[in-house]
GROMACS .gro file of N, CA and C in nm:
model
  279
    1MET      N    1  -1.536   1.544   0.047
    1MET     CA    2  -1.426   1.609   0.045
    1MET      C    3  -1.298   1.492  -0.021
    2PRO      N    4  -1.227   1.483  -0.116
    2PRO     CA    5  -1.123   1.389  -0.166
    2PRO      C    6  -1.010   1.348  -0.053
    3ASP      N    7  -0.960   1.231  -0.039
    3ASP     CA    8  -0.880   1.167   0.069
    3ASP      C    9  -0.753   1.169   0.007
    4GLN      N   10  -0.669   1.268  -0.021
    4GLN     CA   11  -0.545   1.218  -0.093
    4GLN      C   12  -0.457   1.147  -0.062
    5ILE      N   13  -0.461   1.112   0.076
    5ILE     CA   14  -0.352   1.004   0.105
    5ILE      C   15  -0.434   0.874   0.067
    6ALA      N   16  -0.543   0.870   0.076
    6ALA     CA   17  -0.579   0.717   0.007
    6ALA      C   18  -0.575   0.752  -0.130
    7ASP      N   19  -0.623   0.819  -0.206
    7ASP     CA   20  -0.587   0.803  -0.342
    7ASP      C   21  -0.443   0.799  -0.411
    8ASN      N   22  -0.371   0.852  -0.308
    8ASN     CA   23  -0.195   0.839  -0.361
    8ASN      C   24  -0.199   0.677  -0.320
    9VAL      N   25  -0.209   0.628  -0.229
    9VAL     CA   26  -0.163   0.491  -0.191
    9VAL      C   27  -0.246   0.393  -0.273
   10ILE      N   28  -0.370   0.406  -0.344
   10ILE     CA   29  -0.427   0.347  -0.390
   10ILE      C   30  -0.351   0.375  -0.564
   11ALA      N   31  -0.315   0.477  -0.584
   11ALA     CA   32  -0.257   0.508  -0.729
   11ALA      C   33  -0.098   0.387  -0.711
   12MET      N   34  -0.047   0.396  -0.571
   12MET     CA   35   0.104   0.337  -0.591
   12MET      C   36   0.080   0.217  -0.598
   13ILE      N   37  -0.014   0.145  -0.514
   13ILE     CA   38  -0.087   0.027  -0.520
   13ILE      C   39  -0.097  -0.032  -0.659
   14LYS      N   40  -0.216   0.022  -0.715
   14LYS     CA   41  -0.213  -0.007  -0.880
   14LYS      C   42  -0.093  -0.040  -0.956
   15LYS      N   43  -0.001   0.108  -0.963
   15LYS     CA   44   0.137   0.085  -1.016
   15LYS      C   45   0.187  -0.044  -1.011
   16ASN      N   46   0.217  -0.065  -0.876
   16ASN     CA   47   0.284  -0.171  -0.845
   16ASN      C   48   0.223  -0.297  -0.885
   17ALA      N   49   0.112  -0.323  -0.895
   17ALA     CA   50   0.032  -0.432  -0.903
   17ALA      C   51   0.027  -0.460  -1.036
   18ALA      N   52   0.034  -0.380  -1.118
   18ALA     CA   53   0.016  -0.372  -1.284
   18ALA      C   54   0.180  -0.410  -1.296
   19ALA      N   55   0.287  -0.364  -1.245
   19ALA     CA   56   0.401  -0.428  -1.288
   19ALA      C   57   0.437  -0.529  -1.226
   20TYR      N   58   0.382  -0.610  -1.105
   20TYR     CA   59   0.484  -0.701  -1.055
   20TYR      C   60   0.343  -0.819  -1.019
   21GLY      N   61   0.224  -0.767  -1.007
   21GLY     CA   62   0.109  -0.859  -0.966
   21GLY      C   63   0.094  -0.973  -1.047
   22THR      N   64   0.177  -1.102  -1.049
   22THR     CA   65   0.161  -1.211  -1.138
   22THR      C   66   0.045  -1.281  -1.113
   23ASP      N   67   0.008  -1.271  -0.981
   23ASP     CA   68  -0.119  -1.359  -0.942
   23ASP      C   69  -0.222  -1.292  -0.897
   24ARG      N   70  -0.229  -1.176  -0.977
   24ARG     CA   71  -0.326  -1.084  -0.956
   24ARG      C   72  -0.483  -1.179  -1.008
   25ASP      N   73  -0.604  -1.125  -0.932
   25ASP     CA   74  -0.719  -1.164  -0.959
   25ASP      C   75  -0.756  -1.106  -1.111
   26PRO      N   76  -0.776  -1.212  -1.231
   26PRO     CA   77  -0.804  -1.138  -1.350
   26PRO      C   78  -0.932  -1.076  -1.371
   27SER      N   79  -1.031  -1.105  -1.278
   27SER     CA   80  -1.165  -1.053  -1.283
   27SER      C   81  -1.165  -0.916  -1.202
   28LEU      N   82  -1.065  -0.851  -1.133
   28LEU     CA   83  -1.046  -0.721  -1.076
   28LEU      C   84  -1.027  -0.627  -1.162
   29SER      N   85  -1.085  -0.520  -1.171
   29SER     CA   86  -1.032  -0.405  -1.272
   29SER      C   87  -0.969  -0.268  -1.185
   30ASP      N   88  -0.870  -0.229  -1.236
   30ASP     CA   89  -0.804  -0.127  -1.182
   30ASP      C   90  -0.916  -0.001  -1.104
   31ASP      N   91  -1.037  -0.021  -1.180
   31ASP     CA   92  -1.135   0.061  -1.117
   31ASP      C   93  -1.209   0.025  -0.993
   32GLU      N   94  -1.214  -0.116  -0.964
   32GLU     CA   95  -1.260  -0.182  -0.869
   32GLU      C   96  -1.184  -0.180  -0.722
   33VAL      N   97  -1.059  -0.128  -0.733
   33VAL     CA   98  -0.973  -0.126  -0.615
   33VAL      C   99  -1.039  -0.037  -0.538
   34THR      N  100  -1.068  -0.091  -0.400
   34THR     CA  101  -1.088  -0.004  -0.282
   34THR      C  102  -1.056  -0.020  -0.168
   35THR      N  103  -1.061   0.050  -0.088
   35THR     CA  104  -1.035   0.025   0.067
   35THR      C  105  -1.030  -0.126   0.122
   36GLU      N  106  -1.141  -0.191   0.074
   36GLU     CA  107  -1.156  -0.326   0.112
   36GLU      C  108  -1.085  -0.424   0.018
   37THR      N  109  -1.021  -0.407  -0.103
   37THR     CA  110  -0.949  -0.490  -0.190
   37THR      C  111  -0.834  -0.574  -0.100
   38GLU      N  112  -0.824  -0.702  -0.113
   38GLU     CA  113  -0.731  -0.758  -0.059
   38GLU      C  114  -0.612  -0.728  -0.148
   39LEU      N  115  -0.505  -0.721  -0.062
   39LEU     CA  116  -0.389  -0.719  -0.166
   39LEU      C  117  -0.332  -0.817  -0.247
   40THR      N  118  -0.386  -0.926  -0.134
   40THR     CA  119  -0.320  -1.066  -0.225
   40THR      C  120  -0.405  -1.079  -0.355
   41SER      N  121  -0.546  -1.029  -0.379
   41SER     CA  122  -0.625  -1.006  -0.487
   41SER      C  123  -0.559  -0.961  -0.633
   42LEU      N  124  -0.436  -0.849  -0.567
   42LEU     CA  125  -0.421  -0.770  -0.675
   42LEU      C  126  -0.275  -0.854  -0.703
   43GLY      N  127  -0.240  -0.956  -0.654
   43GLY     CA  128  -0.106  -1.016  -0.665
   43GLY      C  129   0.007  -0.986  -0.599
   44ILE      N  130  -0.009  -0.878  -0.477
   44ILE     CA  131   0.071  -0.800  -0.386
   44ILE      C  132   0.127  -0.921  -0.321
   45ASP      N  133   0.281  -0.974  -0.325
   45ASP     CA  134   0.311  -1.051  -0.244
   45ASP      C  135   0.421  -0.962  -0.166
   46SER      N  136   0.505  -0.989  -0.060
   46SER     CA  137   0.590  -0.946   0.015
   46SER      C  138   0.713  -0.843  -0.044
   47ILE      N  139   0.771  -0.904  -0.180
   47ILE     CA  140   0.858  -0.807  -0.210
   47ILE      C  141   0.796  -0.685  -0.293
   48THR      N  142   0.667  -0.716  -0.349
   48THR     CA  143   0.595  -0.624  -0.381
   48THR      C  144   0.536  -0.481  -0.323
   49LEU      N  145   0.528  -0.557  -0.195
   49LEU     CA  146   0.445  -0.476  -0.106
   49LEU      C  147   0.572  -0.363  -0.015
   50ALA      N  148   0.742  -0.453  -0.014
   50ALA     CA  149   0.810  -0.336   0.014
   50ALA      C  150   0.859  -0.243  -0.056
   51ASP      N  151   0.828  -0.282  -0.196
   51ASP     CA  152   0.834  -0.156  -0.323
   51ASP      C  153   0.748  -0.057  -0.295
   52ILE      N  154   0.624  -0.068  -0.268
   52ILE     CA  155   0.551  -0.030  -0.226
   52ILE      C  156   0.530   0.056  -0.086
   53LEU      N  157   0.585   0.018  -0.006
   53LEU     CA  158   0.657   0.064   0.121
   53LEU      C  159   0.754   0.171   0.073
   54TRP      N  160   0.827   0.141  -0.004
   54TRP     CA  161   0.966   0.248  -0.018
   54TRP      C  162   0.904   0.368  -0.095
   55ASP      N  163   0.811   0.324  -0.202
   55ASP     CA  164   0.730   0.454  -0.253
   55ASP      C  165   0.700   0.549  -0.167
   56LEU      N  166   0.607   0.450  -0.056
   56LEU     CA  167   0.545   0.577   0.022
   56LEU      C  168   0.648   0.638   0.101
   57GLU      N  169   0.766   0.549   0.160
   57GLU     CA  170   0.843   0.656   0.225
   57GLU      C  171   0.876   0.773   0.139
   58GLN      N  172   0.909   0.772   0.072
   58GLN     CA  173   0.942   0.889  -0.040
   58GLN      C  174   0.872   0.955  -0.058
   59ALA      N  175   0.753   0.931  -0.089
   59ALA     CA  176   0.636   1.015  -0.113
   59ALA      C  177   0.620   1.131   0.018
   60TYR      N  178   0.594   1.051   0.115
   60TYR     CA  179   0.558   1.132   0.259
   60TYR      C  180   0.647   1.158   0.353
   61ASP      N  181   0.769   1.128   0.313
   61ASP     CA  182   0.895   1.149   0.396
   61ASP      C  183   0.881   1.093   0.521
   62ILE      N  184   0.799   0.954   0.527
   62ILE     CA  185   0.804   0.890   0.659
   62ILE      C  186   0.912   0.788   0.693
   63GLY      N  187   0.919   0.723   0.777
   63GLY     CA  188   1.053   0.585   0.808
   63GLY      C  189   0.940   0.480   0.801
   64ILE      N  190   0.951   0.343   0.741
   64ILE     CA  191   0.906   0.274   0.814
   64ILE      C  192   1.028   0.147   0.792
   65GLU      N  193   1.002   0.093   0.935
   65GLU     CA  194   1.117  -0.005   0.999
   65GLU      C  195   1.066  -0.128   0.916
   66PHE      N  196   1.143  -0.177   0.810
   66PHE     CA  197   1.118  -0.298   0.779
   66PHE      C  198   1.172  -0.431   0.848
   67ASN      N  199   1.221  -0.402   0.949
   67ASN     CA  200   1.275  -0.516   1.042
   67ASN      C  201   1.156  -0.558   1.127
   68THR      N  202   1.068  -0.480   1.161
   68THR     CA  203   0.899  -0.518   1.212
   68THR      C  204   0.816  -0.579   1.093
   69ALA      N  205   0.864  -0.684   1.079
   69ALA     CA  206   0.793  -0.754   0.953
   69ALA      C  207   0.635  -0.814   1.033
   70GLU      N  208   0.678  -0.841   1.132
   70GLU     CA  209   0.529  -0.916   1.180
   70GLU      C  210   0.430  -0.765   1.188
   71ALA      N  211   0.453  -0.685   1.200
   71ALA     CA  212   0.373  -0.550   1.188
   71ALA      C  213   0.330  -0.520   1.073
   72TRP      N  214   0.389  -0.524   0.977
   72TRP     CA  215   0.350  -0.516   0.809
   72TRP      C  216   0.253  -0.669   0.789
   73ALA      N  217   0.291  -0.772   0.852
   73ALA     CA  218   0.199  -0.882   0.794
   73ALA      C  219   0.061  -0.902   0.818
   74ASN      N  220   0.037  -0.789   0.884
   74ASN     CA  221  -0.137  -0.779   0.908
   74ASN      C  222  -0.170  -0.695   0.829
   75LEU      N  223  -0.094  -0.620   0.722
   75LEU     CA  224  -0.169  -0.581   0.624
   75LEU      C  225  -0.238  -0.656   0.528
   76LYS      N  226  -0.338  -0.668   0.525
   76LYS     CA  227  -0.435  -0.765   0.450
   76LYS      C  228  -0.491  -0.676   0.319
   77SER      N  229  -0.563  -0.550   0.343
   77SER     CA  230  -0.638  -0.505   0.254
   77SER      C  231  -0.575  -0.383   0.207
   78VAL      N  232  -0.590  -0.268   0.142
   78VAL     CA  233  -0.550  -0.121   0.077
   78VAL      C  234  -0.577  -0.050   0.184
   79GLY      N  235  -0.740  -0.075   0.266
   79GLY     CA  236  -0.731   0.009   0.359
   79GLY      C  237  -0.659   0.024   0.478
   80ASP      N  238  -0.610  -0.141   0.516
   80ASP     CA  239  -0.495  -0.126   0.607
   80ASP      C  240  -0.382  -0.055   0.591
   81LEU      N  241  -0.342  -0.072   0.445
   81LEU     CA  242  -0.237  -0.009   0.438
   81LEU      C  243  -0.207   0.131   0.435
   82ILE      N  244  -0.328   0.202   0.407
   82ILE     CA  245  -0.375   0.348   0.382
   82ILE      C  246  -0.379   0.361   0.549
   83GLU      N  247  -0.451   0.306   0.645
   83GLU     CA  248  -0.452   0.357   0.788
   83GLU      C  249  -0.303   0.346   0.837
   84ALA      N  250  -0.238   0.239   0.785
   84ALA     CA  251  -0.083   0.253   0.838
   84ALA      C  252  -0.005   0.383   0.828
   85VAL      N  253  -0.018   0.410   0.698
   85VAL     CA  254   0.031   0.552   0.638
   85VAL      C  255   0.000   0.666   0.702
   86ARG      N  256  -0.116   0.648   0.761
   86ARG     CA  257  -0.181   0.783   0.818
   86ARG      C  258  -0.095   0.788   0.952
   87ALA      N  259  -0.112   0.667   1.031
   87ALA     CA  260  -0.059   0.652   1.143
   87ALA      C  261   0.108   0.695   1.163
   88LEU      N  262   0.175   0.687   1.022
   88LEU     CA  263   0.246   0.749   1.062
   88LEU      C  264   0.332   0.867   1.016
   89ILE      N  265   0.224   0.917   0.917
   89ILE     CA  266   0.217   1.043   0.897
   89ILE      C  267   0.213   1.151   1.020
   90ALA      N  268   0.101   1.112   1.097
   90ALA     CA  269   0.048   1.163   1.202
   90ALA      C  270   0.193   1.145   1.339
   91ARG      N  271   0.237   1.028   1.321
   91ARG     CA  272   0.339   1.021   1.409
   91ARG      C  273   0.454   1.133   1.399
   92GLU      N  274   0.527   1.101   1.264
   92GLU     CA  275   0.628   1.200   1.234
   92GLU      C  276   0.594   1.319   1.192
   93ALA      N  277   0.469   1.366   1.226
   93ALA     CA  278   0.423   1.524   1.228
   93ALA      C  279   0.478   1.612   1.324
   0.00000   0.00000   0.00000
């Protein structure tokens, strides 16, 4: 069964990494982005992460509190971000 949330989050990450990921690992292709992929290996910094979070808010009609930076600082991998989005969707459903 396809995981639409994971697919959408990965697509948003790829889009932003391609546009802003200046420190991206050159050996990592878009096809290799999985839930285990580290956000830093895609060149995603805090500003790029904020852009991704904004896109996710809009796509899923969820509210992400940006003033809780400590919570978002724990997001290390693509899978961490997917699970955070799932939790927010479940909480706001």
